[in-house]
Amino acid sequence: MAARERGLSVPEDLSVVGFDDVDLCRWVNPQLTTVHQPLAGMASEAARLALAMSHGETIANRRVQLSAELVVRESTAPPRAV
């Protein structure tokens, strides 16, 4: 809405990317490009670590890296040629 109020068009003039890939991303116009996080994997790893720690296990590496995914929809476009 802010872009439209300034006379800009998405994605022709401005690309917009959201985060978390909520259901609303598919229902807005234009459909929002977003970053999808592996929430089930995040919850599973958190539970695994919490259970291990509750059993007194030493966690050598508390850092867990899971892959996020860019879900390209209608709100982004390649840059225009200058």
PDB file of C-alpha atoms in Angstrom:
ATOM      1  CA  MET A   1       0.000   0.000   0.000  1.00  0.00           C
ATOM      2  CA  ALA A   2       2.853   2.382   0.845  1.00  0.00           C
ATOM      3  CA  ALA A   3       4.440   1.764  -2.557  1.00  0.00           C
ATOM      4  CA  ARG A   4       1.141   2.366  -4.328  1.00  0.00           C
ATOM      5  CA  GLU A   5       0.623   5.631  -2.387  1.00  0.00           C
ATOM      6  CA  ARG A   6       3.978   6.804  -3.757  1.00  0.00           C
ATOM      7  CA  GLY A   7       3.107   5.855  -7.327  1.00  0.00           C
ATOM      8  CA  LEU A   8       5.244   2.718  -7.351  1.00  0.00           C
ATOM      9  CA  SER A   9       4.182  -0.655  -8.672  1.00  0.00           C
ATOM     10  CA  VAL A  10       5.188  -4.028  -7.229  1.00  0.00           C
ATOM     11  CA  PRO A  11       7.175  -5.745  -8.753  1.00  0.00           C
ATOM     12  CA  GLU A  12       7.737  -3.418 -11.743  1.00  0.00           C
ATOM     13  CA  ASP A  13       9.297  -0.605  -9.675  1.00  0.00           C
ATOM     14  CA  LEU A  14       9.963  -2.311  -6.370  1.00  0.00           C
ATOM     15  CA  SER A  15      10.489  -5.925  -5.307  1.00  0.00           C
ATOM     16  CA  VAL A  16       9.105  -6.930  -1.899  1.00  0.00           C
ATOM     17  CA  VAL A  17      10.133  -9.995   0.102  1.00  0.00           C
ATOM     18  CA  GLY A  18       8.558 -11.162   3.342  1.00  0.00           C
ATOM     19  CA  PHE A  19       9.645 -13.643   5.980  1.00  0.00           C
ATOM     20  CA  ASP A  20       8.100 -16.759   7.536  1.00  0.00           C
ATOM     21  CA  ASP A  21       5.915 -17.760   4.548  1.00  0.00           C
ATOM     22  CA  VAL A  22       2.609 -17.334   6.376  1.00  0.00           C
ATOM     23  CA  ASP A  23      -0.550 -18.388   4.501  1.00  0.00           C
ATOM     24  CA  LEU A  24      -1.467 -14.762   3.822  1.00  0.00           C
ATOM     25  CA  CYS A  25       1.524 -14.508   1.432  1.00  0.00           C
ATOM     26  CA  ARG A  26      -0.429 -16.504  -1.161  1.00  0.00           C
ATOM     27  CA  TRP A  27      -3.623 -14.474  -0.760  1.00  0.00           C
ATOM     28  CA  VAL A  28      -2.371 -10.897  -1.160  1.00  0.00           C
ATOM     29  CA  ASN A  29      -2.026  -9.237  -4.543  1.00  0.00           C
ATOM     30  CA  PRO A  30       0.624  -9.592  -5.806  1.00  0.00           C
ATOM     31  CA  GLN A  31       1.468 -12.864  -4.067  1.00  0.00           C
ATOM     32  CA  LEU A  32       4.379 -12.186  -1.713  1.00  0.00           C
ATOM     33  CA  THR A  33       7.806 -13.703  -2.292  1.00  0.00           C
ATOM     34  CA  THR A  34       9.003 -14.899   1.102  1.00  0.00           C
ATOM     35  CA  VAL A  35      11.596 -16.839   3.055  1.00  0.00           C
ATOM     36  CA  HIS A  36      10.254 -20.168   4.310  1.00  0.00           C
ATOM     37  CA  GLN A  37      11.756 -21.435   7.547  1.00  0.00           C
ATOM     38  CA  PRO A  38      11.696 -25.154   8.398  1.00  0.00           C
ATOM     39  CA  LEU A  39       9.537 -24.677  11.517  1.00  0.00           C
ATOM     40  CA  ALA A  40       8.906 -28.397  12.065  1.00  0.00           C
ATOM     41  CA  GLY A  41      12.641 -29.088  11.877  1.00  0.00           C
ATOM     42  CA  MET A  42      13.367 -26.196  14.214  1.00  0.00           C
ATOM     43  CA  ALA A  43      10.846 -27.484  16.757  1.00  0.00           C
ATOM     44  CA  SER A  44      12.181 -31.014  16.475  1.00  0.00           C
ATOM     45  CA  GLU A  45      15.782 -29.938  17.054  1.00  0.00           C
ATOM     46  CA  ALA A  46      14.771 -27.705  19.979  1.00  0.00           C
ATOM     47  CA  ALA A  47      12.879 -30.583  21.591  1.00  0.00           C
ATOM     48  CA  ARG A  48      15.769 -32.977  21.007  1.00  0.00           C
ATOM     49  CA  LEU A  49      18.251 -30.582  22.620  1.00  0.00           C
ATOM     50  CA  ALA A  50      15.926 -29.810  25.541  1.00  0.00           C
ATOM     51  CA  LEU A  51      15.368 -33.513  26.233  1.00  0.00           C
ATOM     52  CA  ALA A  52      19.074 -34.275  26.025  1.00  0.00           C
ATOM     53  CA  MET A  53      19.878 -31.448  28.440  1.00  0.00           C
ATOM     54  CA  SER A  54      17.092 -32.541  30.813  1.00  0.00           C
ATOM     55  CA  HIS A  55      18.759 -35.973  30.960  1.00  0.00           C
ATOM     56  CA  GLY A  56      22.041 -34.344  31.952  1.00  0.00           C
ATOM     57  CA  GLU A  57      23.715 -34.862  28.590  1.00  0.00           C
ATOM     58  CA  THR A  58      26.422 -32.407  27.642  1.00  0.00           C
ATOM     59  CA  ILE A  59      25.658 -30.733  24.339  1.00  0.00           C
ATOM     60  CA  ALA A  60      28.956 -30.195  22.539  1.00  0.00           C
ATOM     61  CA  ASN A  61      27.516 -27.996  19.823  1.00  0.00           C
ATOM     62  CA  ARG A  62      24.394 -26.002  20.672  1.00  0.00           C
ATOM     63  CA  ARG A  63      24.318 -24.417  17.250  1.00  0.00           C
ATOM     64  CA  VAL A  64      22.033 -26.141  14.733  1.00  0.00           C
ATOM     65  CA  GLN A  65      21.853 -24.874  11.178  1.00  0.00           C
ATOM     66  CA  LEU A  66      18.773 -25.645   9.104  1.00  0.00           C
ATOM     67  CA  SER A  67      18.197 -24.503   5.540  1.00  0.00           C
ATOM     68  CA  ALA A  68      15.681 -21.793   4.766  1.00  0.00           C
ATOM     69  CA  GLU A  69      14.095 -21.614   1.320  1.00  0.00           C
ATOM     70  CA  LEU A  70      13.255 -18.608  -0.836  1.00  0.00           C
ATOM     71  CA  VAL A  71       9.716 -19.018  -2.186  1.00  0.00           C
ATOM     72  CA  VAL A  72       9.524 -16.808  -5.271  1.00  0.00           C
ATOM     73  CA  ARG A  73       6.077 -15.482  -6.071  1.00  0.00           C
ATOM     74  CA  GLU A  74       4.732 -12.394  -7.843  1.00  0.00           C
ATOM     75  CA  SER A  75       6.179  -9.602  -5.672  1.00  0.00           C
ATOM     76  CA  THR A  76       9.694  -9.779  -7.078  1.00  0.00           C
ATOM     77  CA  ALA A  77      11.201  -9.307 -10.525  1.00  0.00           C
ATOM     78  CA  PRO A  78      14.703  -9.208 -12.000  1.00  0.00           C
ATOM     79  CA  PRO A  79      16.311  -5.750 -12.063  1.00  0.00           C
ATOM     80  CA  ARG A  80      15.539  -3.649 -15.110  1.00  0.00           C
ATOM     81  CA  ALA A  81      18.321  -2.929 -17.565  1.00  0.00           C
ATOM     82  CA  VAL A  82      19.841   0.482 -16.955  1.00  0.00           C
TER      83      VAL A  82
END
